[in-house]
Tab-separated table of C-alpha atoms in Angstrom:
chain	number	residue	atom	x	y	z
V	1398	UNK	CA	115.746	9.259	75.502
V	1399	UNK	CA	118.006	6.621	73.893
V	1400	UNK	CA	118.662	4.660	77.088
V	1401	UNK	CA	115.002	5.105	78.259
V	1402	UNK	CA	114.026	3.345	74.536
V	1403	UNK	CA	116.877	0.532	74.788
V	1404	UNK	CA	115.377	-0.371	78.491
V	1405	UNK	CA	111.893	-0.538	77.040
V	1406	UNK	CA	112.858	-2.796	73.771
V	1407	UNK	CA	115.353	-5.028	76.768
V	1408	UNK	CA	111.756	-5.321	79.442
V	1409	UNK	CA	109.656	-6.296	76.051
V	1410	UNK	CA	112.162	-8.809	74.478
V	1411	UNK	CA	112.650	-9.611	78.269
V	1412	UNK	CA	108.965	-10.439	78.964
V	1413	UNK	CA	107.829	-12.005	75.380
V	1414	UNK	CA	110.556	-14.681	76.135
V	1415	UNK	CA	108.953	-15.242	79.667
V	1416	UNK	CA	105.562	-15.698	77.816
V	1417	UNK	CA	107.393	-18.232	75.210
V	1418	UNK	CA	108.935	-19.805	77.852
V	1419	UNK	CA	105.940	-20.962	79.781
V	1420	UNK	CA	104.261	-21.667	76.360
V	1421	UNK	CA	106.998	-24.725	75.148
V	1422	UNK	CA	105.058	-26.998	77.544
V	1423	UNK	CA	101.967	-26.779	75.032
V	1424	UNK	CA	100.015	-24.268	77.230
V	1425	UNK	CA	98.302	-21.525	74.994
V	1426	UNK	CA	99.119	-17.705	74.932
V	1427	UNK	CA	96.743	-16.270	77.052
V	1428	UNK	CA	97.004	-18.607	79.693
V	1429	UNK	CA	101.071	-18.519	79.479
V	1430	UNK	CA	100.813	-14.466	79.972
V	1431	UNK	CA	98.285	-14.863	82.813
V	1432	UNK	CA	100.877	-17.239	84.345
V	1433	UNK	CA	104.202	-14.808	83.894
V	1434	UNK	CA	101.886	-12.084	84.837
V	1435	UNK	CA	101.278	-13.335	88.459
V	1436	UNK	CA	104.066	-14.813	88.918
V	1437	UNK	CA	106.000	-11.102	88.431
V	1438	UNK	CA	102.749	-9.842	90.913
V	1439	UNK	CA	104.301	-12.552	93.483
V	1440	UNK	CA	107.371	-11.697	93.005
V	1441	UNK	CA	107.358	-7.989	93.831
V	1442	UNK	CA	104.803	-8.889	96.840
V	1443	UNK	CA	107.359	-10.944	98.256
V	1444	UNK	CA	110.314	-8.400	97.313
V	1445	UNK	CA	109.658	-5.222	97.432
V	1446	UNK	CA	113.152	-3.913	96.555
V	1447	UNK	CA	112.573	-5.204	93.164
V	1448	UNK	CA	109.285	-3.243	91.923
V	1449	UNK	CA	110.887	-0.669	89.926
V	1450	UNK	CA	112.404	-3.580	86.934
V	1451	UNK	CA	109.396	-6.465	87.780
V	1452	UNK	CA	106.687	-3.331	87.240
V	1453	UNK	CA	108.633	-2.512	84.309
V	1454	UNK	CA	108.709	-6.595	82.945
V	1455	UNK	CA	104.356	-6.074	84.115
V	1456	UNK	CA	103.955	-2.810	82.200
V	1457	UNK	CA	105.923	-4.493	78.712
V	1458	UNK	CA	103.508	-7.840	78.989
V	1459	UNK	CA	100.883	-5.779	78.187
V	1460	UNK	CA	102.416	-4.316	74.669
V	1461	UNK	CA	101.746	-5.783	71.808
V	1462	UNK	CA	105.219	-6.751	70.264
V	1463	UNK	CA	104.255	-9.969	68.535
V	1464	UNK	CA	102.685	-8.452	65.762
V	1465	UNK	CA	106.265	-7.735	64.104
V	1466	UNK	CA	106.242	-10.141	61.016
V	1467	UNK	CA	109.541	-11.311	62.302
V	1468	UNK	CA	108.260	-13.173	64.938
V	1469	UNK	CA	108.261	-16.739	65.840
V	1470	UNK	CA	104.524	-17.492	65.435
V	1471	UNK	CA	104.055	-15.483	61.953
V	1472	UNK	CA	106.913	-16.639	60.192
V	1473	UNK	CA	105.348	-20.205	60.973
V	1474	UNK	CA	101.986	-19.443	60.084
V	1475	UNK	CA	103.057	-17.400	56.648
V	1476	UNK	CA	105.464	-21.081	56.101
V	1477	UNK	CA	101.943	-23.376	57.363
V	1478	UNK	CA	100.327	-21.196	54.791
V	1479	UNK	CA	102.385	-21.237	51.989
V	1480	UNK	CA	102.857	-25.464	52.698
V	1481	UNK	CA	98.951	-24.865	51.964
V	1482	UNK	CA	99.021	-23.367	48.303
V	1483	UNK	CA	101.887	-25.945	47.517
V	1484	UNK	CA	99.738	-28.860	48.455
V	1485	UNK	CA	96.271	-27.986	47.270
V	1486	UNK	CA	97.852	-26.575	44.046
V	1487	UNK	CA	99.630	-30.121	43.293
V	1488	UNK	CA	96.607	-31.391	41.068
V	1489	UNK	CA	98.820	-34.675	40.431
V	1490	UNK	CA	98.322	-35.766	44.264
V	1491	UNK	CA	94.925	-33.958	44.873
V	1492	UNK	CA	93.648	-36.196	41.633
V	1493	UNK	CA	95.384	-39.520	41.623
V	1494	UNK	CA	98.215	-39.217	44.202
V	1495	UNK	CA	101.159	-41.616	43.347
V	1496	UNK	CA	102.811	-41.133	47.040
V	1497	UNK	CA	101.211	-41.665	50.846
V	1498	UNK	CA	101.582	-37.632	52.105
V	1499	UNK	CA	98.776	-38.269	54.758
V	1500	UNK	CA	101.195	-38.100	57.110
V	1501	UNK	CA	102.788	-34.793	56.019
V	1502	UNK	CA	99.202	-33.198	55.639
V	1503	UNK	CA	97.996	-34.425	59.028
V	1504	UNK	CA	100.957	-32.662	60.367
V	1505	UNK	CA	100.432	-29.813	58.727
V	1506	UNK	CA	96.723	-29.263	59.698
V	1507	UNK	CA	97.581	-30.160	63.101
V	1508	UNK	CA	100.101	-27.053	63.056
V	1509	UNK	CA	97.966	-24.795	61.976
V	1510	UNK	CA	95.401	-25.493	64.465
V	1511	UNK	CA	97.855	-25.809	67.263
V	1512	UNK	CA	98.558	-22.061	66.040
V	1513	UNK	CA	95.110	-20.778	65.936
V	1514	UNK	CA	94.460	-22.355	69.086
V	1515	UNK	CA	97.461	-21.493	71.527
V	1516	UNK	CA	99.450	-18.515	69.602
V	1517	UNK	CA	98.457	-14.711	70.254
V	1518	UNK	CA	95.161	-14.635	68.510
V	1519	UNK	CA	96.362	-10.949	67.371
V	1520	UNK	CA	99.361	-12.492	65.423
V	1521	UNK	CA	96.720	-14.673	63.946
V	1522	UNK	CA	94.719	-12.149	63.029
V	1523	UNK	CA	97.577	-9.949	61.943
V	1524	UNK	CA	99.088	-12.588	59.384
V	1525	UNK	CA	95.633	-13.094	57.877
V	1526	UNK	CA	94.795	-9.741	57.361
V	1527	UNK	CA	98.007	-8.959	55.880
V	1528	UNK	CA	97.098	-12.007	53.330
V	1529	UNK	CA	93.776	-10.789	52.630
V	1530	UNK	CA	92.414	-14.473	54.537
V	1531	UNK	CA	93.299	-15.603	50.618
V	1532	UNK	CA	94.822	-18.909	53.193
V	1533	UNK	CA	90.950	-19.661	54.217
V	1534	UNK	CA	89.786	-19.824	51.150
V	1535	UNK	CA	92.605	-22.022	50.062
V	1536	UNK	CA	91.719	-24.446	52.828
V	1537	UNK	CA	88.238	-24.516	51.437
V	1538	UNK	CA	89.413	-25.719	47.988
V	1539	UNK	CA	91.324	-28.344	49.543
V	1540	UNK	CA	88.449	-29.732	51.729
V	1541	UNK	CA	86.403	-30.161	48.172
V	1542	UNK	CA	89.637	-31.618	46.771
V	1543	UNK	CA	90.295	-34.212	49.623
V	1544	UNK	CA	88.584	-37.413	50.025
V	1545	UNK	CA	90.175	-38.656	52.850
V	1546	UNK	CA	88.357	-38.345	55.819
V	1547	UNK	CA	90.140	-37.945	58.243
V	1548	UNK	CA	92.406	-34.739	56.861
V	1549	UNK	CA	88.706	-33.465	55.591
V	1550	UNK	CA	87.858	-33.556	59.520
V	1551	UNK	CA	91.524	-31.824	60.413
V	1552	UNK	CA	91.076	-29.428	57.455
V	1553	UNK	CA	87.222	-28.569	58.934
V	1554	UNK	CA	88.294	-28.258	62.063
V	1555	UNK	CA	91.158	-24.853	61.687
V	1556	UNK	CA	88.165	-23.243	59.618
V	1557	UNK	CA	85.995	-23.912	62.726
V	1558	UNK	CA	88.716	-22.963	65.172
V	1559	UNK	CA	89.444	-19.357	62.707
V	1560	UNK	CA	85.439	-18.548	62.746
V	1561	UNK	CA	85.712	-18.658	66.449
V	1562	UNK	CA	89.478	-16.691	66.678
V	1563	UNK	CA	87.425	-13.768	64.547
V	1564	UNK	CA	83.931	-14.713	63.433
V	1565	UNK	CA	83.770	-10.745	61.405
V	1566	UNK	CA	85.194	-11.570	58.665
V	1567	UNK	CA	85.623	-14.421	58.371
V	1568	UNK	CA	82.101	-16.346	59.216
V	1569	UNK	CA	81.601	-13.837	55.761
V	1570	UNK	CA	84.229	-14.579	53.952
V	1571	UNK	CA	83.367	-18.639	54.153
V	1572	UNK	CA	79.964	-18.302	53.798
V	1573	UNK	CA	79.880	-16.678	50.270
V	1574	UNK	CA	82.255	-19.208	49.692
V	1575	UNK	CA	81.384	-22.261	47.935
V	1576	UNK	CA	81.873	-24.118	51.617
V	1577	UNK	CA	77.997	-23.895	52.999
V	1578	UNK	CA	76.986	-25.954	49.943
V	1579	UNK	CA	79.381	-28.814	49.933
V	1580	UNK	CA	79.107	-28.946	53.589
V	1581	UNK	CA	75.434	-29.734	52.302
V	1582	UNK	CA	76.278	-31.981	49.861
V	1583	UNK	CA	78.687	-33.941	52.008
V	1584	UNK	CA	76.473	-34.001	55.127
V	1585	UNK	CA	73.763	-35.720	53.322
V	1586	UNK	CA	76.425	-38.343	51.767
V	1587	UNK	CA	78.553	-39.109	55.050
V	1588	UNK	CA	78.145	-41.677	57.436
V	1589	UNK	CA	81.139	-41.536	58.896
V	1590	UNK	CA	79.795	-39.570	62.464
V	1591	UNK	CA	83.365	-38.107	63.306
V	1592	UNK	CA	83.463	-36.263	60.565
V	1593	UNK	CA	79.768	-35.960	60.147
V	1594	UNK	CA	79.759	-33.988	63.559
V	1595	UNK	CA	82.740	-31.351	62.243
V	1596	UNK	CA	80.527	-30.993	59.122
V	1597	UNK	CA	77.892	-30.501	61.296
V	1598	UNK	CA	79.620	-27.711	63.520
V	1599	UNK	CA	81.204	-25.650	61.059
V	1600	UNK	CA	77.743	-25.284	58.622
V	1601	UNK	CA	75.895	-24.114	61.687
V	1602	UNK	CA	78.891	-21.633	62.717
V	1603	UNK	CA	79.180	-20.349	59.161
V	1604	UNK	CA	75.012	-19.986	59.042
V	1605	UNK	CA	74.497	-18.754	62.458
V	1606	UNK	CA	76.531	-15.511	62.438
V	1607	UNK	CA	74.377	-12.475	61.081
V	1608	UNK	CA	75.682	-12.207	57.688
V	1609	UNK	CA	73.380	-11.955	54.550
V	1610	UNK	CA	73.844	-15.663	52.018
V	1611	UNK	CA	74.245	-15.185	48.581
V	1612	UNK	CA	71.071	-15.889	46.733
V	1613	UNK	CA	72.545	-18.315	44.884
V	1614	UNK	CA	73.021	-20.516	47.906
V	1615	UNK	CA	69.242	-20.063	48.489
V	1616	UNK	CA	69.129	-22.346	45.438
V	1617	UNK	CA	71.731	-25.023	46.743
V	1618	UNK	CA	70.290	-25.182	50.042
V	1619	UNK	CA	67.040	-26.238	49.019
V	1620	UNK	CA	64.157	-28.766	49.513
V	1621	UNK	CA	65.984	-31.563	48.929
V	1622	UNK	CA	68.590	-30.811	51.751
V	1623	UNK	CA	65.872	-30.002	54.002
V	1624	UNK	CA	63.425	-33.318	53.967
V	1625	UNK	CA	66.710	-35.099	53.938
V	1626	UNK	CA	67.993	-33.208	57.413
V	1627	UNK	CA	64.161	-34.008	58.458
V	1628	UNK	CA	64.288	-37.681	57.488
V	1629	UNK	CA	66.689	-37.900	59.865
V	1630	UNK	CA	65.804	-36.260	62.142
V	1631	UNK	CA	62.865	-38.262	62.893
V	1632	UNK	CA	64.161	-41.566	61.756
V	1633	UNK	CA	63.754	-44.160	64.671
V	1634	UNK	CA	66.884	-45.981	64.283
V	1635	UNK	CA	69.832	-45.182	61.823
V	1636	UNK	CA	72.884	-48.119	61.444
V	1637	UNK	CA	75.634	-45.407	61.919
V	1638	UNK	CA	74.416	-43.706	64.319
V	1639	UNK	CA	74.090	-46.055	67.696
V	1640	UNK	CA	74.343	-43.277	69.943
V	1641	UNK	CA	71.295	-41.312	68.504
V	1642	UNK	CA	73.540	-37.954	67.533
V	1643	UNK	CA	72.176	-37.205	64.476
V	1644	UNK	CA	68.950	-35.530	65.128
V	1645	UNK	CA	70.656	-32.501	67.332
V	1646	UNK	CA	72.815	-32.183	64.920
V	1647	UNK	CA	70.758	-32.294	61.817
V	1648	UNK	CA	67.964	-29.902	64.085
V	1649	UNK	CA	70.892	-27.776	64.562
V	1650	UNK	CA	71.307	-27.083	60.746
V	1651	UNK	CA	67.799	-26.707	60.310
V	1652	UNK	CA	67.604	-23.801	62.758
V	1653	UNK	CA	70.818	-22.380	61.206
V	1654	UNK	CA	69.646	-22.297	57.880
V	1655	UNK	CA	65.844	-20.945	59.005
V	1656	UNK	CA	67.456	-17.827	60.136
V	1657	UNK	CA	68.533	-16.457	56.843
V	1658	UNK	CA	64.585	-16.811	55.896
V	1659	UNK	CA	62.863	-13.286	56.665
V	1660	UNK	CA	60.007	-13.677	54.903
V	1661	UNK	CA	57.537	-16.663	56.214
V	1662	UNK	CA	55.650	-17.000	51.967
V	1663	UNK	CA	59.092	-18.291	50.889
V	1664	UNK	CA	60.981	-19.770	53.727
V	1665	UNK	CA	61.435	-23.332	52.455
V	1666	UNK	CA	62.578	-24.824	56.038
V	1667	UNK	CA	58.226	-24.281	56.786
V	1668	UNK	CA	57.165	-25.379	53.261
V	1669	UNK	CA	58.729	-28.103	53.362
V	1670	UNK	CA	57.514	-28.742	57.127
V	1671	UNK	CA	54.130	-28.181	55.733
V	1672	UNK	CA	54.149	-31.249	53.340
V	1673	UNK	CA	55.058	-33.551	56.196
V	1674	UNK	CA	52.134	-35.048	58.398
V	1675	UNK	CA	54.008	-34.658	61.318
V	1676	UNK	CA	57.695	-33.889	62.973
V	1677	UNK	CA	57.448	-35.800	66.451
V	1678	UNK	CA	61.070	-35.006	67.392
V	1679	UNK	CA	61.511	-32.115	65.539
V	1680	UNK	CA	58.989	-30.159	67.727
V	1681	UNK	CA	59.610	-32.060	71.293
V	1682	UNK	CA	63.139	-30.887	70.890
V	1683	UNK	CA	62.165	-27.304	69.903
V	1684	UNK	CA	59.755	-27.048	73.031
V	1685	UNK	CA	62.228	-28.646	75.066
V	1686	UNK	CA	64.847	-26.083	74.184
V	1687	UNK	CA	62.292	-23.113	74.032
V	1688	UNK	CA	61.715	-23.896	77.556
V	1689	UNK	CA	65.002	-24.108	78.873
V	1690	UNK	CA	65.717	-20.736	76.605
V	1691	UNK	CA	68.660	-22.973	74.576
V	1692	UNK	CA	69.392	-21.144	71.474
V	1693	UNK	CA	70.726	-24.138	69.493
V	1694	UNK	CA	72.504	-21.665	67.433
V	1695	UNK	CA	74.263	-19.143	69.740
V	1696	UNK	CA	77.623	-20.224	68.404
V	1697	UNK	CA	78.324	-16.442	68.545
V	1698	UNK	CA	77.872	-14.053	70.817
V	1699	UNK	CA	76.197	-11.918	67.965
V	1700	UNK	CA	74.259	-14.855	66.829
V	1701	UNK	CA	70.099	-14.740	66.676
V	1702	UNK	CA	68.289	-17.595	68.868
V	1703	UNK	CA	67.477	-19.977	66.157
V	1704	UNK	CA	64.499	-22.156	68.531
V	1705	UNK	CA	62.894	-18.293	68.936
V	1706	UNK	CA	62.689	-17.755	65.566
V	1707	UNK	CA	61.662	-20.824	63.888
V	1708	UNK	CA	59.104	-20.683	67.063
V	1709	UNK	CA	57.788	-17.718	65.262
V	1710	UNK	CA	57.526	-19.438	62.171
V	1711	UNK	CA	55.784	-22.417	62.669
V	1712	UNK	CA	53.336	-20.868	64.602
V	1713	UNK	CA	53.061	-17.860	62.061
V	1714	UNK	CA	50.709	-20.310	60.138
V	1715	UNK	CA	48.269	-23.306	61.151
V	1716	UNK	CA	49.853	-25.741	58.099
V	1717	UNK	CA	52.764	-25.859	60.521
V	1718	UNK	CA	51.244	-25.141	63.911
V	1719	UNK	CA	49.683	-28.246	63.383
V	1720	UNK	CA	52.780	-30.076	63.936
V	1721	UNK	CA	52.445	-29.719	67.767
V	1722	UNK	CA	50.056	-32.304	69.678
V	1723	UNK	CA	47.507	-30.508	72.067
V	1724	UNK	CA	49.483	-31.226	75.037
V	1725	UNK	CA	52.582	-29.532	73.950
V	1726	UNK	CA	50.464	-26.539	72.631
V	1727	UNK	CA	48.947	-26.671	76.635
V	1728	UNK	CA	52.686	-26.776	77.792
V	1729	UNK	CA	53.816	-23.694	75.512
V	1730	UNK	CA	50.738	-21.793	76.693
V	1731	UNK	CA	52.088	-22.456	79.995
V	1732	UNK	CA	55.555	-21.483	79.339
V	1733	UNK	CA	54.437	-18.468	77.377
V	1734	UNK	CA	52.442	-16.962	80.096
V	1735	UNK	CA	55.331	-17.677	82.923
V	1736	UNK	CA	57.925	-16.155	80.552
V	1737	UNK	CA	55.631	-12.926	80.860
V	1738	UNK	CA	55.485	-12.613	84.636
V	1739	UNK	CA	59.381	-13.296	84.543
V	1740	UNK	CA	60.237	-10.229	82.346
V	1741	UNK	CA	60.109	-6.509	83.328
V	1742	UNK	CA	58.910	-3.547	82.210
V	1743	UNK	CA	60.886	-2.375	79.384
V	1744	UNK	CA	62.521	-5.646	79.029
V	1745	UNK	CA	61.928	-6.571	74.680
V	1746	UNK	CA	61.363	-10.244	75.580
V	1747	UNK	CA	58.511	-9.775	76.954
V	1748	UNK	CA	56.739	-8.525	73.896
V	1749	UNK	CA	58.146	-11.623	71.650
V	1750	UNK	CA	56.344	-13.772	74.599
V	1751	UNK	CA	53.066	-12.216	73.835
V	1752	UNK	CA	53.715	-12.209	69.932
V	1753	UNK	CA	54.147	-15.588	70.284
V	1754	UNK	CA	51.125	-16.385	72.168
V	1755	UNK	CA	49.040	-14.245	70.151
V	1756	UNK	CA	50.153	-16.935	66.598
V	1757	UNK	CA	49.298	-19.744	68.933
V	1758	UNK	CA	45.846	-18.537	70.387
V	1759	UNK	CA	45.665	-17.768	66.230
V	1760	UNK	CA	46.935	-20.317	64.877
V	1761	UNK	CA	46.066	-23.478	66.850
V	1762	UNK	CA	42.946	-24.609	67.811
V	1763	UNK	CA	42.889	-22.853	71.208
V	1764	UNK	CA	39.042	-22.317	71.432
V	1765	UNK	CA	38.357	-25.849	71.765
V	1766	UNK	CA	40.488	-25.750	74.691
V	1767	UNK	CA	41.028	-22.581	75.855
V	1768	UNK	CA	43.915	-23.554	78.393
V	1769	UNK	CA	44.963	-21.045	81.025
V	1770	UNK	CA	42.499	-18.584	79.275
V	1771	UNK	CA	41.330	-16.381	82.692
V	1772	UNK	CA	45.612	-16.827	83.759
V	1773	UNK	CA	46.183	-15.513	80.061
V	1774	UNK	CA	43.032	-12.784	80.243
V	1775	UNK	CA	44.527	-11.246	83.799
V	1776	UNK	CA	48.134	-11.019	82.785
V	1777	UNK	CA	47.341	-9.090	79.863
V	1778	UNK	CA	45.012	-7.085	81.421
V	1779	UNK	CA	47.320	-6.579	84.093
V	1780	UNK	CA	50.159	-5.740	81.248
V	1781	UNK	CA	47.823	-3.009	79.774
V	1782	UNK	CA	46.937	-1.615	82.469
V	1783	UNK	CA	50.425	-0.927	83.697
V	1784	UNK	CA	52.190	2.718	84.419
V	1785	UNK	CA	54.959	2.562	82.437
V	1786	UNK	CA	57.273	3.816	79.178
V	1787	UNK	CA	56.904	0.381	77.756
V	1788	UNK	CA	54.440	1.097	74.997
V	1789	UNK	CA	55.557	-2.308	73.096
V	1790	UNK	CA	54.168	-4.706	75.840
V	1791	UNK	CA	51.091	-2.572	76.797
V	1792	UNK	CA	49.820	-1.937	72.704
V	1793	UNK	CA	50.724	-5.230	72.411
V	1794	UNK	CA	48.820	-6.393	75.476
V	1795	UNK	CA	45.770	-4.354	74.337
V	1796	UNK	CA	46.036	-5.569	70.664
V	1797	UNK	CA	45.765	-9.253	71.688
V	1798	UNK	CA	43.050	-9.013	74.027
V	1799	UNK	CA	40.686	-7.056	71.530
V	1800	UNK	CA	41.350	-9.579	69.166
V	1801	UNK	CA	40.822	-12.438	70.952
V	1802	UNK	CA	37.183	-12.153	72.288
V	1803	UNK	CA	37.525	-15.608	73.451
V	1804	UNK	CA	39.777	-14.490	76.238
V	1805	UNK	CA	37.135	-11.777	77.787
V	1806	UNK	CA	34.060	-14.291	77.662
């Protein structure tokens, strides 16, 4: 048993410094085990003789080893970590520095994400468990302390690159942080678009993930925020932005934020929609996307499509249905009643399709119209009608129809 265990720890240590080896030229850890990996498959293809120790080197890849805290990649990351505390704790430099450490910060950052990005993502995880992810939160207090831009980008971008390594816990753990609301704050102060755009990404990634906001971010994230994400959204020509980024961005948030709003009486992205006389770009973009089924905000895999919901909202109410021209309500109809036909029986789309034609036969002024009605009046019909378990589509099918009358005239 002792010889069989010393073979095993010699094919582990064996095959980790395979892995390592490949990794020195800067590729990541996946990639660098994918490559040793093959190259051992080749290798017994082409000699047969050596199976029995190149199965054994296969077997060992797939062991997780790395997670010992000894190990190359978590003694750096607890020392990155640590370099952290040091330098967001030093209130002489964070306040009125009296030496250039840009340098030494950049590299820092840069090492960390380097880390996040190419290291085993279970080492990763491992070390920030083991430190209760108090290191995340530390990086958020010395984004608010930093004014230089360029570290607040670097600093922005290993929260960013940790929401995607593990987005449960950690999309929660940052957004009942204080980081949604400066990332507020800051995005309606910046001009600077580099850093604008990183601002921009990790707001929506910290939003998007289905995880309930504190109230008092409700608060924060409020009217004023909103008309000034709108603002720009529709401005026609903004200085420092020549390549017209800013509204995708900015729509982006919007649709981020919207999702945490369940209740359509106090959801202030469509109260504040309401006081505007119209939102040109704001709703080409949203039908655009809606027809292309573009989620705007499936930064996770878990992640609610942000276009379908707000979709749901505006329409939920003719102060904000309103913001669609006739033509684009014509097109939606259109899309609405292909997006039917598409989906099967049983399939839950297809009821939010016919929810959302029912708000905008409601909600818009469809009888003056009355586009598609008899293409509208047979698929429904023909929905009803069907023999099938899918009792959403058909009660929803027979719902609309009776209260439309419009549609059977």
């Amino acid at each position: 048993p002792q010889a069989r265990s010393d073979r095993k720890r010699d094919l582990v240590r064996i095959s980790s410094s395979l892995v390592e080896g490949v990794r020195r030229n800067g590729v990541k850890y996946q990639t660098s085990k994918d490559i040793v990996e093959t190259m051992l498959e080749k290798l017994i293809e082409e000699f047969p003789e050596w199976d029995d120790q190149l199965s054994g080197l296969c077997r060992a890849l797939s062991q997780e080893t790395d997670l010992q805290s000894n190990s190359v990649d978590s003694l750096k990351l607890e020392q990155l970590f640590e370099h952290l505390v040091a330098l967001t704790e030093d209130e002489q430099q964070r306040g009125w520095s009296c030496k250039d450490d840009t340098e030494e910060i950049s590299t820092m950052l840069g090492d960390l994400l380097g880390l996040l990005r190419n290291a085993n993502p279970n080492v990763v995880i491992h070390v920030l468990q083991s430190l209760k992810y108090e290191p995340l939160l530390t990086l958020v207090q010395y984004y608010q302390l930093e004014s230089r831009k360029m570290l607040k980008r670097q600093a922005l971008q290993v929260l960013h690159e940790s929401m995607l390594l593990q987005p449960d816990p950690i999309c929660s753990i940052l957004l009942t942080s204080r980081l949604p609301v400066q990332l507020a704050s800051d995005i309606q102060a910046n001009r600077v678009m580099s850093l604008l755009e990183k601002q921009c990404d990790v707001f929506c990634a910290c939003l998007s993930y289905p995880n309930a906001m504190p109230r008092n971010h409700y608060d924060q994230l409020d009217e004023v925020f909103i008309s000034c994400l709108l603002t720009a959204v529709e401005a026609e020509d903004t200085p420092y932005d020549p390549e017209n980024l800013v509204p995708a961005m900015f729509v982006k948030c919007l649709l981020s934020l919207n999702l945490h709003y369940k209740d359509l009486r106090n959801n202030k992205v469509c109260n504040v929609l309401k006081s505007r006389p119209h939102a040109t770009v704001l709703s080409e973009t949203l039908l655009v996307s809606f027809n292309r089924a573009e989620s705007l905000t499936g930064f996770f895999p878990e992640s609610e499509d942000g276009v379908r919901k707000i979709m749901l909202d505006l329409f939920g109410s003719p102060d904000t249905a309103e913001l669609f021209f006739t033509n684009d309500v014509k097109v939606l109809i259109e899309v609405l009643h292909r997006n039917v036909i598409d989906r099967g029986e049983g399939d839950p789309d297809r009821a939010y399709y016919m929810r959302l034609l029912d708000l905008v036969i409601s909600n818009t002024e469809y009888e003056d119209h009355t586009h598609y009605k008899y293409e509208i009046s047979q698929l429904l019909q023909q929905v009803k009608d069907e023999e099938t378990s899918d009792k959403e589509s058909k009660s929803e099918a027979a719902r609309i129809l009776k209260k439309h009358a419009i549609l059977s005239t």
